[in-house]
Amino acid sequence: RNGIGRIDIVENRFVGIKSRGVYETPGGTLLREAHMDLEGICMDREVKRITEGLSNEFARLCYNGFWFAPEMELIRNSIDFSQRDVTGVVTLELYKGNLICRGRTSPNALYNPDLASMDIEGGGENFDYNPADAQGFIRINAVRLKTYAALRAKTNQN
């Protein structure tokens, strides 16, 4: 009814043949979007980064028929471990082919409005976090950018 979850793609099959596929998975699309939104508030940044790579490998192995391969077992166990704190409720809105996350809550959310706020005086004190510490972090990370800019400037002058 809302056109959610329909894709028309050209695939690269394992044997080297390209094929066209039209798939409709409205329920799967809704579940995936809600789950990805929960991962955003429940999962550590670096764990999320690693699981994104594992997800791509998981999809490749599934597509190519390697469900029972040892590398697939490793990936499944790693992904299961990464999901242990991902739980909660997501409110979705469907409108004219769009899927919009309107809200999310989780008892395991890593998001803390007091810590994240720039407006709350003393926000983050319970975490030994001082926003002024960011100045040193920014300066340290800027060193490589300044070095690169200096090299570019030198190269353009010659």
PDB file of C-alpha atoms in Angstrom:
ATOM      1  CA  ARG A   1       0.000   0.000   0.000  1.00  0.00           C
ATOM      2  CA  ASN A   2       2.815   2.448   0.857  1.00  0.00           C
ATOM      3  CA  GLY A   3       5.413   0.983  -1.531  1.00  0.00           C
ATOM      4  CA  ILE A   4       7.875   0.147   1.232  1.00  0.00           C
ATOM      5  CA  GLY A   5      10.404  -2.642   0.702  1.00  0.00           C
ATOM      6  CA  ARG A   6      10.318  -3.059  -3.075  1.00  0.00           C
ATOM      7  CA  ILE A   7      13.623  -3.090  -4.931  1.00  0.00           C
ATOM      8  CA  ASP A   8      14.516  -3.682  -8.563  1.00  0.00           C
ATOM      9  CA  ILE A   9      18.212  -4.551  -8.906  1.00  0.00           C
ATOM     10  CA  VAL A  10      20.783  -6.141 -11.171  1.00  0.00           C
ATOM     11  CA  GLU A  11      22.757  -8.722  -9.207  1.00  0.00           C
ATOM     12  CA  ASN A  12      26.213 -10.195  -9.710  1.00  0.00           C
ATOM     13  CA  ARG A  13      25.809 -13.919  -9.201  1.00  0.00           C
ATOM     14  CA  PHE A  14      28.556 -16.113  -7.767  1.00  0.00           C
ATOM     15  CA  VAL A  15      29.154 -17.774 -11.159  1.00  0.00           C
ATOM     16  CA  GLY A  16      29.732 -14.411 -12.868  1.00  0.00           C
ATOM     17  CA  ILE A  17      26.319 -13.927 -14.467  1.00  0.00           C
ATOM     18  CA  LYS A  18      24.367 -10.724 -14.002  1.00  0.00           C
ATOM     19  CA  SER A  19      20.670 -11.151 -13.336  1.00  0.00           C
ATOM     20  CA  ARG A  20      17.768  -8.854 -12.663  1.00  0.00           C
ATOM     21  CA  GLY A  21      15.762  -9.290  -9.503  1.00  0.00           C
ATOM     22  CA  VAL A  22      12.630  -7.625  -8.205  1.00  0.00           C
ATOM     23  CA  TYR A  23      12.046  -8.240  -4.517  1.00  0.00           C
ATOM     24  CA  GLU A  24       9.273  -7.175  -2.191  1.00  0.00           C
ATOM     25  CA  THR A  25       9.908  -7.412   1.542  1.00  0.00           C
ATOM     26  CA  PRO A  26       7.831  -4.754   3.298  1.00  0.00           C
ATOM     27  CA  GLY A  27       7.918  -6.500   6.682  1.00  0.00           C
ATOM     28  CA  GLY A  28      11.642  -7.170   6.466  1.00  0.00           C
ATOM     29  CA  THR A  29      12.308  -3.565   5.516  1.00  0.00           C
ATOM     30  CA  LEU A  30      10.318  -2.269   8.501  1.00  0.00           C
ATOM     31  CA  LEU A  31      12.063  -4.631  10.913  1.00  0.00           C
ATOM     32  CA  ARG A  32      15.517  -3.819   9.550  1.00  0.00           C
ATOM     33  CA  GLU A  33      14.968  -0.052   9.735  1.00  0.00           C
ATOM     34  CA  ALA A  34      13.683  -0.290  13.318  1.00  0.00           C
ATOM     35  CA  HIS A  35      16.546  -2.568  14.326  1.00  0.00           C
ATOM     36  CA  MET A  36      19.192  -0.323  12.762  1.00  0.00           C
ATOM     37  CA  ASP A  37      17.682   2.628  14.636  1.00  0.00           C
ATOM     38  CA  LEU A  38      17.922   0.715  17.936  1.00  0.00           C
ATOM     39  CA  GLU A  39      21.518  -0.223  17.180  1.00  0.00           C
ATOM     40  CA  GLY A  40      22.204   3.498  16.879  1.00  0.00           C
ATOM     41  CA  ILE A  41      21.313   4.120  20.526  1.00  0.00           C
ATOM     42  CA  CYS A  42      22.297   0.761  22.067  1.00  0.00           C
ATOM     43  CA  MET A  43      25.573  -0.129  20.369  1.00  0.00           C
ATOM     44  CA  ASP A  44      29.040   1.271  20.928  1.00  0.00           C
ATOM     45  CA  ARG A  45      30.425   3.193  17.935  1.00  0.00           C
ATOM     46  CA  GLU A  46      33.359   0.861  17.299  1.00  0.00           C
ATOM     47  CA  VAL A  47      31.273  -2.295  17.739  1.00  0.00           C
ATOM     48  CA  LYS A  48      28.807  -0.827  15.212  1.00  0.00           C
ATOM     49  CA  ARG A  49      31.618  -0.110  12.750  1.00  0.00           C
ATOM     50  CA  ILE A  50      32.934  -3.673  12.993  1.00  0.00           C
ATOM     51  CA  THR A  51      29.490  -5.281  12.726  1.00  0.00           C
ATOM     52  CA  GLU A  52      28.744  -3.258   9.583  1.00  0.00           C
ATOM     53  CA  GLY A  53      31.713  -4.968   7.905  1.00  0.00           C
ATOM     54  CA  LEU A  54      30.614  -8.331   9.265  1.00  0.00           C
ATOM     55  CA  SER A  55      27.112  -7.737   7.910  1.00  0.00           C
ATOM     56  CA  ASN A  56      28.476  -7.270   4.395  1.00  0.00           C
ATOM     57  CA  GLU A  57      30.479 -10.485   4.685  1.00  0.00           C
ATOM     58  CA  PHE A  58      27.452 -12.294   6.148  1.00  0.00           C
ATOM     59  CA  ALA A  59      25.356 -11.224   3.141  1.00  0.00           C
ATOM     60  CA  ARG A  60      28.052 -12.319   0.686  1.00  0.00           C
ATOM     61  CA  LEU A  61      28.417 -15.745   2.311  1.00  0.00           C
ATOM     62  CA  CYS A  62      24.633 -16.255   2.441  1.00  0.00           C
ATOM     63  CA  TYR A  63      24.173 -15.239  -1.180  1.00  0.00           C
ATOM     64  CA  ASN A  64      26.918 -17.601  -2.297  1.00  0.00           C
ATOM     65  CA  GLY A  65      25.557 -20.552  -0.300  1.00  0.00           C
ATOM     66  CA  PHE A  66      28.169 -20.796   2.469  1.00  0.00           C
ATOM     67  CA  TRP A  67      25.764 -20.980   5.424  1.00  0.00           C
ATOM     68  CA  PHE A  68      27.590 -23.944   6.997  1.00  0.00           C
ATOM     69  CA  ALA A  69      31.133 -22.672   6.392  1.00  0.00           C
ATOM     70  CA  PRO A  70      33.356 -22.090   9.448  1.00  0.00           C
ATOM     71  CA  GLU A  71      33.777 -18.412   8.573  1.00  0.00           C
ATOM     72  CA  MET A  72      29.988 -18.063   8.608  1.00  0.00           C
ATOM     73  CA  GLU A  73      29.849 -19.605  12.075  1.00  0.00           C
ATOM     74  CA  LEU A  74      32.433 -17.067  13.256  1.00  0.00           C
ATOM     75  CA  ILE A  75      30.442 -14.172  11.797  1.00  0.00           C
ATOM     76  CA  ARG A  76      27.102 -15.421  13.203  1.00  0.00           C
ATOM     77  CA  ASN A  77      28.588 -15.747  16.697  1.00  0.00           C
ATOM     78  CA  SER A  78      30.213 -12.313  16.476  1.00  0.00           C
ATOM     79  CA  ILE A  79      26.993 -10.679  15.324  1.00  0.00           C
ATOM     80  CA  ASP A  80      24.993 -12.484  18.044  1.00  0.00           C
ATOM     81  CA  PHE A  81      27.442 -11.134  20.630  1.00  0.00           C
ATOM     82  CA  SER A  82      27.139  -7.600  19.247  1.00  0.00           C
ATOM     83  CA  GLN A  83      23.347  -7.722  19.553  1.00  0.00           C
ATOM     84  CA  ARG A  84      23.122  -8.669  23.247  1.00  0.00           C
ATOM     85  CA  ASP A  85      22.132  -5.141  24.363  1.00  0.00           C
ATOM     86  CA  VAL A  86      20.048  -4.152  21.335  1.00  0.00           C
ATOM     87  CA  THR A  87      16.462  -4.038  22.531  1.00  0.00           C
ATOM     88  CA  GLY A  88      13.711  -1.454  22.707  1.00  0.00           C
ATOM     89  CA  VAL A  89      10.802   0.119  20.890  1.00  0.00           C
ATOM     90  CA  VAL A  90      10.869   2.149  17.676  1.00  0.00           C
ATOM     91  CA  THR A  91       7.950   4.171  16.339  1.00  0.00           C
ATOM     92  CA  LEU A  92       7.792   4.153  12.536  1.00  0.00           C
ATOM     93  CA  GLU A  93       5.716   6.207  10.135  1.00  0.00           C
ATOM     94  CA  LEU A  94       4.966   5.105   6.569  1.00  0.00           C
ATOM     95  CA  TYR A  95       4.030   7.777   4.076  1.00  0.00           C
ATOM     96  CA  LYS A  96       4.083   7.723   0.278  1.00  0.00           C
ATOM     97  CA  GLY A  97       6.938   5.248  -0.049  1.00  0.00           C
ATOM     98  CA  ASN A  98       8.944   6.713   2.820  1.00  0.00           C
ATOM     99  CA  LEU A  99       9.785   5.034   6.080  1.00  0.00           C
ATOM    100  CA  ILE A 100      10.457   7.486   8.908  1.00  0.00           C
ATOM    101  CA  CYS A 101      11.642   6.662  12.419  1.00  0.00           C
ATOM    102  CA  ARG A 102       9.649   8.964  14.708  1.00  0.00           C
ATOM    103  CA  GLY A 103      11.068   7.831  18.024  1.00  0.00           C
ATOM    104  CA  ARG A 104      12.932   5.160  19.914  1.00  0.00           C
ATOM    105  CA  THR A 105      13.394   4.015  23.500  1.00  0.00           C
ATOM    106  CA  SER A 106      15.552   1.327  25.060  1.00  0.00           C
ATOM    107  CA  PRO A 107      16.438   0.293  28.590  1.00  0.00           C
ATOM    108  CA  ASN A 108      19.971  -0.319  27.246  1.00  0.00           C
ATOM    109  CA  ALA A 109      20.458   3.003  25.451  1.00  0.00           C
ATOM    110  CA  LEU A 110      23.989   4.375  25.557  1.00  0.00           C
ATOM    111  CA  TYR A 111      22.595   7.776  24.661  1.00  0.00           C
ATOM    112  CA  ASN A 112      22.535  10.056  27.691  1.00  0.00           C
ATOM    113  CA  PRO A 113      20.924  13.478  27.133  1.00  0.00           C
ATOM    114  CA  ASP A 114      22.759  15.002  30.115  1.00  0.00           C
ATOM    115  CA  LEU A 115      26.118  13.880  28.767  1.00  0.00           C
ATOM    116  CA  ALA A 116      25.343  14.826  25.166  1.00  0.00           C
ATOM    117  CA  SER A 117      23.838  18.242  25.936  1.00  0.00           C
ATOM    118  CA  MET A 118      25.849  21.391  25.404  1.00  0.00           C
ATOM    119  CA  ASP A 119      23.245  23.330  27.395  1.00  0.00           C
ATOM    120  CA  ILE A 120      23.152  21.536  30.739  1.00  0.00           C
ATOM    121  CA  GLU A 121      25.590  22.981  33.260  1.00  0.00           C
ATOM    122  CA  GLY A 122      27.632  20.144  34.729  1.00  0.00           C
ATOM    123  CA  GLY A 123      26.333  17.641  32.169  1.00  0.00           C
ATOM    124  CA  GLY A 124      28.614  14.625  32.145  1.00  0.00           C
ATOM    125  CA  GLU A 125      30.037  15.123  35.642  1.00  0.00           C
ATOM    126  CA  ASN A 126      28.992  11.565  36.558  1.00  0.00           C
ATOM    127  CA  PHE A 127      31.173  10.342  33.662  1.00  0.00           C
ATOM    128  CA  ASP A 128      34.217  12.499  34.468  1.00  0.00           C
ATOM    129  CA  TYR A 129      33.651  14.345  31.188  1.00  0.00           C
ATOM    130  CA  ASN A 130      34.522  17.980  30.691  1.00  0.00           C
ATOM    131  CA  PRO A 131      33.653  19.515  27.289  1.00  0.00           C
ATOM    132  CA  ALA A 132      36.769  21.708  27.562  1.00  0.00           C
ATOM    133  CA  ASP A 133      38.843  18.525  27.145  1.00  0.00           C
ATOM    134  CA  ALA A 134      37.733  18.502  23.506  1.00  0.00           C
ATOM    135  CA  GLN A 135      40.078  21.400  22.699  1.00  0.00           C
ATOM    136  CA  GLY A 136      43.167  19.202  23.101  1.00  0.00           C
ATOM    137  CA  PHE A 137      41.527  16.387  21.180  1.00  0.00           C
ATOM    138  CA  ILE A 138      40.731  18.723  18.303  1.00  0.00           C
ATOM    139  CA  ARG A 139      44.276  20.133  18.258  1.00  0.00           C
ATOM    140  CA  ILE A 140      45.832  16.648  18.225  1.00  0.00           C
ATOM    141  CA  ASN A 141      43.582  15.476  15.395  1.00  0.00           C
ATOM    142  CA  ALA A 142      44.260  18.683  13.453  1.00  0.00           C
ATOM    143  CA  VAL A 143      48.026  17.993  13.292  1.00  0.00           C
ATOM    144  CA  ARG A 144      47.723  15.607  10.344  1.00  0.00           C
ATOM    145  CA  LEU A 145      45.341  17.968   8.559  1.00  0.00           C
ATOM    146  CA  LYS A 146      47.682  20.936   9.033  1.00  0.00           C
ATOM    147  CA  THR A 147      50.625  18.829   7.828  1.00  0.00           C
ATOM    148  CA  TYR A 148      48.667  17.813   4.725  1.00  0.00           C
ATOM    149  CA  ALA A 149      47.616  21.434   4.044  1.00  0.00           C
ATOM    150  CA  ALA A 150      51.233  22.602   4.381  1.00  0.00           C
ATOM    151  CA  LEU A 151      52.379  19.941   1.904  1.00  0.00           C
ATOM    152  CA  ARG A 152      49.635  20.944  -0.537  1.00  0.00           C
ATOM    153  CA  ALA A 153      50.592  24.600  -0.192  1.00  0.00           C
ATOM    154  CA  LYS A 154      54.281  23.782  -0.758  1.00  0.00           C
ATOM    155  CA  THR A 155      53.490  21.584  -3.768  1.00  0.00           C
ATOM    156  CA  ASN A 156      51.298  24.268  -5.347  1.00  0.00           C
ATOM    157  CA  GLN A 157      54.047  26.897  -4.919  1.00  0.00           C
ATOM    158  CA  ASN A 158      56.625  24.869  -6.893  1.00  0.00           C
TER     159      ASN A 158
END
